[in-house]
Amino acid sequence: MDLDKEVLSGAVEFIEKYIQPREKEIEVEGLFVKDIFKELGYHGFIAIPFPKEYGGLGLSFRLFVDVSRLIAKHSGTISGVIGAHLLSAFSILIGGTEEQKQKYLTKLIKGELIGSLALTEPNAGSDPSSIETEAKKEGDYYILNGTKAFTTNAGLSDIYVIMAKTDRERGARGMSAFIVESTDENFKIGRQESKMALPGLPNASLFLNDVKLYRDRVVGKEGTGFAIVMKTLDIGRVTTGVGALGLSERALEEAVKYSKKRIQFGKPISSFEMIQSYIADMATEIEASKLLVMNAAEKKDQNDPKFSLYASMAKYYASKVAVDVSRLAVQIFGGYGWIEDYIVARLYKEAKMYEIIEGTNEIQKLIISNYILKEVK
Ligand SMILES: Cc1cc2nc3c(=O)[nH]c(=O)nc-3n(C[C@H](O)[C@H](O)[C@H](O)COP(=O)(O)OP(=O)(O)OC[C@H]3O[C@@H](n4cnc5c(N)ncnc54)[C@H](O)[C@@H]3O)c2cc1C
C-alpha cells in the first residue's frame, strides 16, 4: 500500500472510531470538539501538508484535502475547526520568523496549540483594507486596540493571528499580522454567536483594549500582514471548498439511500424519473466540484502562480453546489426533509455558510473575472 493510501485508510478508521459515534453530539448538540481535535493532531492528520523541519509529515496538500473531504462528510464542525486552525498555522509558515515557527508552528502542527486567524471586523468584511484595528509602536512594543468579528475557534484557540494597521498612510503595506496569545492581558473573547447551523463551531468577537505586545509578536516583518493574509486565504478557500464538497457527498448519499427505501405509488421513489434526474444533477455537480477542489490542491503543491485563481474557482463552485445539492436532498426527502431529525435539513442550513466564509462568492467572482479580464486581450 502506498503512503497516501495508508493515510487515507487511517483517516477512515479515525472517523469511524472518534467522529461517527459522536456525530449527533457534535453537530446537533454542539458539544465541545477539543478532545477530537487533539486526537487528530496526535495522529498526525494536521501535520500532513507541513514541512518535516517543523514536525510536519511533508506530504502533499492534495492528500490533506482528500482526508479533509472524508472528515467533512461526517462533521462540518470539525472540518471548520481544522480549517480555521490551518489559517493560523499557514500564516506563520508563510510569513513568520524562524523563532515563531519553532515556538508556535511546531505545536500548531501537532495540535498541541489551537489557532485562529482574525481579519474581519464589524465594519470591514469583504474590504479588508478598511480594518480599523490599530497597532501603535512604542519603543520595542506595540499597543493594539480594536475589535474582530466572527473569529472561528474564538475561545477554543491558544493563539490568534490578528491583522492590524501599523501605518494608516501606507495602504496594504501598512498592515501587519500579530500573534496574540489567549492569556495576553487586556485581550477578551466575546460571547459565542448563536448561528443558523454548526452550533459546536466556535465563533465570537475578539476585543483588544491596549494589548501590549513585544516586537517579537509581529509575524515576520512589520508591513507584510496583507500579503501574508491574502496568501493564507487562498489556502483557506480550498479547505472551505472541500468542506462544501464533503457536505454535498453526504447529502447525495443520504438522499439516494432514502429514495430506495421510500415507497410511493407502490414503488421506491428512486424509480421515478424526476427523482433520478435530481440524482444525476447532484452527482454530476459533485464530480465537477471534486475536480475543481482537487485541481486547486494540486496547483498549491505545484506552486502554480495561478493558484489563487483555482482556489477561488474551487471555493465558489463547491459552495454553490453544496447549496444546490442539499436543497435537492431536502426535496427528495419530501416533508421529512423539513424535519430536524433528518440529517438533510441540517446539511441544507450548513451549506449556506460556505457561500459566505473565506470571502463571499461575490468576492470570488471578482477575483476570477479579474484574472480572466487580464488574461484575455
Ligand atoms: C461562520 C463564519 C465564520 C467566519 N470565520 C472567520 C474567521 O475565522 N476569521 C475572519 O477574519 N473572518 C471570519 N468570518 C467572516 C467572513 O470572512 C465575512 O463574513 C465575509 O468575508 C463577508 O464579510 P461581511 O460579513 O462583512 O459582509 P460584507 O462585506 O458586508 O458583504 C455583504 C454583501 O455585500 C457583498 N459585497 C461586498 N462587497 C462587494 C463587491 N465589491 N462587489 C459585489 N458584492 C459585494 C458581499 O458579497 C455580501 O453579499 C466568518 C464568517 C462566518 C459567517
Coordinates of C-alpha atoms and ligand atoms in Angstrom, one line a residue:
M1 CA 0.0 0.0 0.0
D2 CA 1.5 3.4 -0.9
L3 CA 1.8 6.1 1.8
D4 CA -1.2 8.2 0.6
K5 CA -3.5 5.1 0.6
E6 CA -2.2 4.3 4.1
V7 CA -3.0 7.8 5.4
L8 CA -6.5 7.7 3.8
S9 CA -7.4 4.3 5.3
G10 CA -6.0 5.6 8.7
A11 CA -8.4 8.6 8.3
V12 CA -11.4 6.3 7.6
E13 CA -10.5 4.3 10.8
F14 CA -10.1 7.6 12.8
I15 CA -13.5 8.8 11.6
E16 CA -15.2 5.5 12.5
K17 CA -13.7 5.5 15.9
Y18 CA -13.7 9.1 17.0
I19 CA -16.2 11.1 14.9
Q20 CA -19.1 8.8 13.7
P21 CA -20.2 7.6 17.1
R22 CA -20.4 11.3 18.3
E23 CA -21.7 12.9 15.2
K24 CA -25.1 13.9 16.7
E25 CA -23.5 15.2 19.9
I26 CA -21.1 17.4 17.9
E27 CA -23.4 18.6 15.1
V28 CA -26.8 18.8 16.8
E29 CA -26.0 19.3 20.5
G30 CA -22.9 21.5 19.7
L31 CA -20.7 19.8 22.2
F32 CA -17.0 20.8 22.5
V33 CA -14.7 19.2 20.0
K34 CA -11.4 20.0 21.6
D35 CA -10.7 16.3 22.5
I36 CA -11.3 15.1 18.9
F37 CA -9.1 17.9 17.6
K38 CA -6.3 16.9 19.9
E39 CA -6.6 13.3 18.7
L40 CA -6.4 14.5 15.1
G41 CA -3.2 16.3 15.9
Y42 CA -1.8 13.4 17.9
H43 CA -2.5 11.0 15.0
G44 CA -0.7 13.3 12.6
F45 CA -3.6 14.4 10.4
I46 CA -3.0 18.2 10.8
A47 CA 0.8 17.6 10.1
I48 CA 0.2 16.1 6.6
P49 CA 1.0 19.2 4.4
F50 CA 3.6 20.9 6.6
P51 CA 7.4 20.6 6.2
K52 CA 9.2 17.9 8.1
E53 CA 11.6 20.5 9.6
Y54 CA 8.7 21.8 11.8
G55 CA 7.3 18.4 12.7
G56 CA 5.1 18.1 9.6
L57 CA 4.8 14.9 7.5
G58 CA 6.0 16.7 4.4
L59 CA 3.2 15.1 2.3
S60 CA 1.0 16.8 -0.3
F61 CA -1.7 19.4 0.3
R62 CA -3.8 17.3 -2.1
L63 CA -3.6 14.4 0.4
F64 CA -4.6 16.7 3.2
V65 CA -7.6 17.9 1.2
D66 CA -8.6 14.3 0.5
V67 CA -8.5 13.5 4.2
S68 CA -10.5 16.7 5.0
R69 CA -13.1 15.6 2.5
L70 CA -13.7 12.4 4.5
I71 CA -13.9 14.4 7.7
A72 CA -16.3 17.0 6.3
K73 CA -18.6 14.2 5.1
H74 CA -19.2 13.4 8.8
S75 CA -18.6 16.7 10.6
G76 CA -18.9 20.2 9.3
T77 CA -17.9 21.4 12.8
I78 CA -14.6 19.5 12.9
S79 CA -13.9 20.4 9.3
G80 CA -14.5 24.1 10.3
V81 CA -12.2 24.0 13.3
I82 CA -9.4 22.4 11.3
G83 CA -9.9 25.0 8.5
A84 CA -9.6 28.0 10.9
H85 CA -6.7 26.4 12.7
L86 CA -4.9 25.9 9.5
L87 CA -5.2 29.6 8.6
S88 CA -3.1 30.5 11.7
A89 CA -0.5 27.7 11.0
F90 CA -0.1 28.7 7.4
S91 CA 0.1 32.4 8.1
I92 CA 3.1 31.7 10.4
L93 CA 4.6 29.2 7.9
I94 CA 4.3 31.8 5.1
G95 CA 5.4 34.9 6.9
G96 CA 6.7 34.0 10.3
T97 CA 10.3 34.3 11.7
E98 CA 12.3 31.1 12.4
E99 CA 11.7 31.7 16.1
Q100 CA 8.0 32.0 15.6
K101 CA 7.9 28.8 13.6
Q102 CA 9.8 26.9 16.3
K103 CA 7.7 28.4 19.1
Y104 CA 4.2 28.2 17.6
L105 CA 4.1 26.4 14.3
T106 CA 5.7 23.2 15.6
K107 CA 2.9 23.0 18.3
L108 CA 0.1 24.0 15.9
I109 CA 1.1 21.2 13.6
K110 CA 0.9 18.6 16.3
G111 CA -2.4 20.0 17.6
E112 CA -0.8 20.9 20.9
L113 CA -1.9 24.5 20.3
I114 CA -5.1 25.6 18.5
G115 CA -5.1 28.7 16.4
S116 CA -7.4 31.3 14.7
L117 CA -7.0 34.0 12.2
A118 CA -8.8 37.3 12.8
L119 CA -9.1 39.7 9.9
T120 CA -12.9 40.6 9.7
E121 CA -14.2 43.4 11.8
P122 CA -17.7 44.8 12.4
N123 CA -17.1 47.5 9.7
A124 CA -14.6 45.5 7.5
G125 CA -15.6 42.3 5.8
S126 CA -15.2 42.0 2.1
D127 CA -12.9 45.0 2.1
P128 CA -10.1 44.0 4.5
S129 CA -8.1 47.2 3.6
S130 CA -10.6 49.1 5.7
I131 CA -9.8 47.4 9.0
E132 CA -9.7 49.8 12.0
T133 CA -7.7 47.7 14.5
E134 CA -4.5 49.6 15.1
A135 CA -1.1 48.7 16.5
K136 CA 0.9 51.7 17.7
K137 CA 4.6 51.3 18.1
E138 CA 6.1 52.4 21.4
G139 CA 9.8 51.6 21.6
D140 CA 10.1 47.8 21.4
Y141 CA 6.4 47.3 22.0
Y142 CA 3.1 47.6 20.0
I143 CA -0.1 48.6 21.7
L144 CA -3.1 47.0 19.9
N145 CA -6.7 48.4 20.0
G146 CA -9.7 47.2 18.0
T147 CA -12.5 44.6 17.6
K148 CA -12.5 41.5 15.4
A149 CA -15.8 39.8 14.3
F150 CA -16.8 36.2 13.6
T151 CA -13.5 34.7 14.5
T152 CA -13.7 31.0 14.2
N153 CA -12.3 28.9 17.1
A154 CA -12.6 32.0 19.3
G155 CA -12.5 30.7 22.9
L156 CA -11.0 27.4 21.8
S157 CA -7.7 28.8 20.5
D158 CA -4.5 29.3 22.3
I159 CA -3.2 31.8 19.7
Y160 CA -4.8 34.3 17.4
V161 CA -3.1 35.7 14.3
I162 CA -4.6 39.2 14.3
M163 CA -4.4 41.8 11.5
A164 CA -3.9 45.4 12.5
K165 CA -2.9 48.6 10.8
T166 CA 0.7 49.7 11.8
D167 CA 0.7 52.6 9.3
R168 CA -2.5 54.1 8.1
E169 CA -0.8 56.1 5.3
R170 CA 0.8 53.0 3.6
G171 CA -2.3 51.2 2.4
A172 CA -1.8 47.4 2.1
R173 CA 1.8 47.8 3.2
G174 CA 0.6 49.5 6.4
M175 CA -1.0 46.2 7.7
S176 CA 0.8 43.8 9.9
A177 CA 0.0 40.4 11.4
F178 CA 0.4 39.9 15.2
I179 CA 0.4 36.8 17.3
V180 CA -1.8 37.3 20.3
E181 CA -1.9 34.6 23.0
S182 CA -5.2 33.8 24.7
T183 CA -3.7 34.7 28.1
D184 CA -2.4 38.2 27.0
E185 CA -3.5 41.0 29.3
N186 CA -6.4 43.1 28.0
F187 CA -7.4 40.6 25.4
K188 CA -11.0 39.4 25.7
I189 CA -13.3 37.0 23.8
G190 CA -17.0 38.0 23.3
R191 CA -20.0 35.7 23.7
Q192 CA -20.3 32.8 21.3
E193 CA -22.6 33.7 18.4
S194 CA -25.9 32.0 18.1
K195 CA -25.9 30.8 14.4
M196 CA -28.1 29.3 11.8
A197 CA -26.1 26.0 11.9
L198 CA -23.0 24.4 13.3
P199 CA -23.6 25.1 17.0
G200 CA -20.4 23.4 18.0
L201 CA -18.2 25.6 15.8
P202 CA -16.9 28.4 18.0
N203 CA -17.5 31.9 16.6
A204 CA -17.1 35.1 18.6
S205 CA -15.8 38.6 18.5
L206 CA -12.3 39.5 19.9
F207 CA -11.7 42.7 21.9
L208 CA -8.3 44.3 22.1
N209 CA -8.0 47.1 24.6
D210 CA -4.4 48.3 24.9
V211 CA -3.0 44.8 24.4
K212 CA 0.8 45.4 24.8
L213 CA 3.0 43.0 22.6
Y214 CA 6.7 42.8 22.4
R215 CA 8.0 43.3 18.8
D216 CA 8.7 39.5 18.5
R217 CA 4.9 39.0 18.1
V218 CA 4.8 40.7 14.7
V219 CA 4.5 37.8 12.2
G220 CA 7.7 38.2 10.1
K221 CA 8.2 41.9 9.4
E222 CA 6.0 44.9 10.0
G223 CA 4.0 45.8 6.9
T224 CA 3.8 42.3 5.5
G225 CA 0.4 41.4 7.0
F226 CA -1.7 42.0 3.9
A227 CA 0.5 39.8 1.7
I228 CA 0.5 37.1 4.4
V229 CA -3.2 37.1 4.8
M230 CA -4.0 37.1 1.1
K231 CA -1.8 34.0 0.5
T232 CA -3.2 32.3 3.6
L233 CA -6.8 32.9 2.4
D234 CA -6.1 31.2 -0.9
I235 CA -5.3 28.0 1.1
G236 CA -8.4 28.6 3.2
R237 CA -10.5 28.8 0.1
V238 CA -9.5 25.2 -0.9
T239 CA -10.3 23.9 2.6
T240 CA -13.6 25.8 2.5
G241 CA -14.3 24.2 -0.9
V242 CA -13.5 20.7 0.5
G243 CA -15.8 21.3 3.5
A244 CA -18.6 22.1 1.0
L245 CA -17.7 19.1 -1.1
G246 CA -17.8 16.7 1.8
L247 CA -21.2 18.0 2.8
S248 CA -22.5 17.6 -0.8
E249 CA -21.3 14.0 -0.9
R250 CA -23.1 13.2 2.3
A251 CA -26.3 14.9 1.1
L252 CA -26.3 12.8 -2.1
E253 CA -25.6 9.6 -0.2
E254 CA -28.4 10.2 2.3
A255 CA -30.8 11.2 -0.5
V256 CA -30.1 8.1 -2.6
K257 CA -30.5 5.7 0.4
Y258 CA -33.8 7.4 1.3
S259 CA -35.1 7.3 -2.3
K260 CA -34.5 3.5 -2.4
K261 CA -36.5 2.9 0.9
R262 CA -39.3 5.4 0.5
I263 CA -42.3 3.8 -1.2
Q264 CA -45.0 5.9 -3.0
F265 CA -47.4 4.7 -5.7
G266 CA -46.3 1.2 -4.8
K267 CA -42.7 1.8 -5.8
P268 CA -39.5 3.2 -4.3
I269 CA -39.3 6.9 -5.3
S270 CA -35.9 6.2 -6.8
S271 CA -37.7 4.5 -9.7
F272 CA -39.4 7.9 -10.7
E273 CA -37.5 9.7 -13.5
M274 CA -37.8 13.1 -11.9
I275 CA -36.0 11.8 -8.8
Q276 CA -33.4 10.1 -11.0
S277 CA -32.9 13.4 -12.8
Y278 CA -32.2 15.1 -9.4
I279 CA -29.7 12.3 -8.5
A280 CA -28.0 12.7 -11.9
D281 CA -27.7 16.5 -11.4
M282 CA -26.4 16.1 -7.9
A283 CA -23.8 13.5 -8.8
T284 CA -22.6 15.5 -11.8
E285 CA -22.3 18.7 -9.9
I286 CA -20.4 16.9 -7.1
E287 CA -18.0 15.3 -9.6
A288 CA -17.3 18.8 -11.1
S289 CA -16.7 20.4 -7.7
K290 CA -14.4 17.5 -6.7
L291 CA -12.3 18.0 -9.8
L292 CA -12.1 21.8 -9.1
V293 CA -11.1 21.3 -5.4
M294 CA -8.5 18.6 -6.1
N295 CA -7.2 20.6 -9.0
A296 CA -6.7 23.7 -6.8
A297 CA -4.9 21.5 -4.2
E298 CA -2.6 20.2 -6.8
K299 CA -1.9 23.7 -8.0
K300 CA -0.8 24.6 -4.5
D301 CA 1.5 21.5 -4.4
Q302 CA 3.0 22.7 -7.7
N303 CA 3.4 26.3 -6.5
D304 CA 1.4 27.3 -9.6
P305 CA 1.4 31.2 -10.0
K306 CA -2.3 31.0 -10.7
F307 CA -3.1 29.0 -7.6
S308 CA -5.2 31.9 -6.3
L309 CA -7.5 31.7 -9.3
Y310 CA -8.0 28.0 -9.0
A311 CA -8.6 28.3 -5.2
S312 CA -11.3 30.9 -5.8
M313 CA -13.0 28.8 -8.5
A314 CA -13.0 25.7 -6.2
K315 CA -14.5 27.6 -3.3
Y316 CA -17.1 29.4 -5.4
Y317 CA -18.3 26.3 -7.3
A318 CA -18.1 23.8 -4.4
S319 CA -20.1 26.0 -2.1
K320 CA -22.7 26.8 -4.7
V321 CA -23.0 23.1 -5.4
A322 CA -23.4 22.3 -1.7
V323 CA -26.4 24.7 -1.5
D324 CA -27.9 23.1 -4.7
V325 CA -27.3 19.5 -3.7
S326 CA -28.5 19.9 -0.2
R327 CA -31.7 21.6 -1.4
L328 CA -32.4 18.7 -3.8
A329 CA -31.7 16.3 -1.0
V330 CA -34.3 18.0 1.1
Q331 CA -36.7 17.8 -1.8
I332 CA -36.1 14.0 -2.2
F333 CA -36.9 13.6 1.5
G334 CA -40.2 15.4 1.0
G335 CA -41.8 16.5 4.3
Y336 CA -39.3 14.6 6.3
G337 CA -36.6 16.7 4.8
W338 CA -38.1 19.6 6.6
I339 CA -37.9 17.8 10.0
E340 CA -34.8 18.5 12.0
D341 CA -34.4 14.8 13.0
Y342 CA -33.4 14.0 9.4
I343 CA -29.8 15.0 8.5
V344 CA -30.6 16.7 5.2
A345 CA -32.4 19.6 7.0
R346 CA -29.2 20.3 8.9
L347 CA -27.0 19.9 5.8
Y348 CA -29.1 22.5 3.9
K349 CA -28.6 25.1 6.6
E350 CA -24.8 24.3 7.0
A351 CA -24.3 24.6 3.2
K352 CA -25.1 28.3 3.2
M353 CA -22.1 29.1 5.4
Y354 CA -19.7 28.0 2.6
E355 CA -21.0 30.7 0.3
I356 CA -20.1 33.4 2.8
I357 CA -16.9 32.4 4.6
E358 CA -13.3 33.0 3.3
G359 CA -14.6 35.8 1.1
T360 CA -18.1 35.7 -0.1
N361 CA -18.9 34.1 -3.5
E362 CA -19.3 37.6 -5.0
I363 CA -15.7 38.3 -4.0
Q364 CA -14.6 35.0 -5.5
K365 CA -16.3 36.0 -8.8
L366 CA -14.4 39.4 -8.7
I367 CA -11.1 37.5 -8.3
I368 CA -11.9 35.1 -11.1
S369 CA -13.1 37.7 -13.5
N370 CA -10.1 40.0 -12.8
Y371 CA -7.8 37.1 -13.8
I372 CA -9.8 36.4 -17.0
L373 CA -10.1 40.1 -18.0
K374 CA -6.4 40.5 -17.7
E375 CA -5.6 37.3 -19.5
V376 CA -7.9 37.6 -22.5
K377 CA -6.6 40.6 -24.6
Ligands
LIG1 C1 -19.3 31.1 10.2 C2 -18.4 32.2 9.9 C3 -17.0 32.1 10.2 C4 -16.1 33.1 10.0 N1 -14.8 32.9 10.4 C5 -13.9 34.0 10.2 C6 -12.6 33.9 10.8 O1 -12.2 32.9 11.3 N2 -11.8 35.0 10.6 C7 -12.2 36.1 10.0 O2 -11.4 37.0 9.8 N3 -13.4 36.2 9.4 C8 -14.3 35.2 9.6 N4 -15.6 35.3 9.1 C9 -16.0 36.5 8.4 C10 -16.2 36.3 6.9 O3 -15.0 36.1 6.3 C11 -17.0 37.5 6.4 O4 -18.3 37.4 6.9 C12 -17.1 37.6 4.9 O5 -15.8 37.9 4.4 C13 -18.1 38.7 4.4 O6 -17.9 39.9 5.1 P1 -19.2 40.6 5.8 O7 -19.9 39.6 6.6 O8 -18.7 41.8 6.5 O9 -20.1 41.0 4.5 P2 -20.0 42.4 3.7 O10 -18.6 42.6 3.2 O11 -20.6 43.5 4.4 O12 -20.8 41.9 2.4 C14 -22.3 42.0 2.4 C15 -22.7 41.6 1.0 O13 -22.2 42.5 0.0 C16 -21.5 41.8 -1.0 N5 -20.3 42.6 -1.4 C17 -19.4 43.3 -0.7 N6 -18.5 43.9 -1.5 C18 -18.9 43.6 -2.8 C19 -18.3 44.0 -4.0 N7 -17.3 44.7 -4.2 N8 -19.0 43.5 -5.1 C20 -20.1 42.7 -5.0 N9 -20.6 42.4 -3.9 C21 -20.0 42.8 -2.7 C22 -21.0 40.6 -0.3 O14 -20.6 39.6 -1.2 C23 -22.2 40.2 0.5 O15 -23.1 39.5 -0.3 C24 -16.5 34.3 9.3 C25 -17.9 34.4 9.0 C26 -18.8 33.4 9.2 C27 -20.2 33.6 8.9

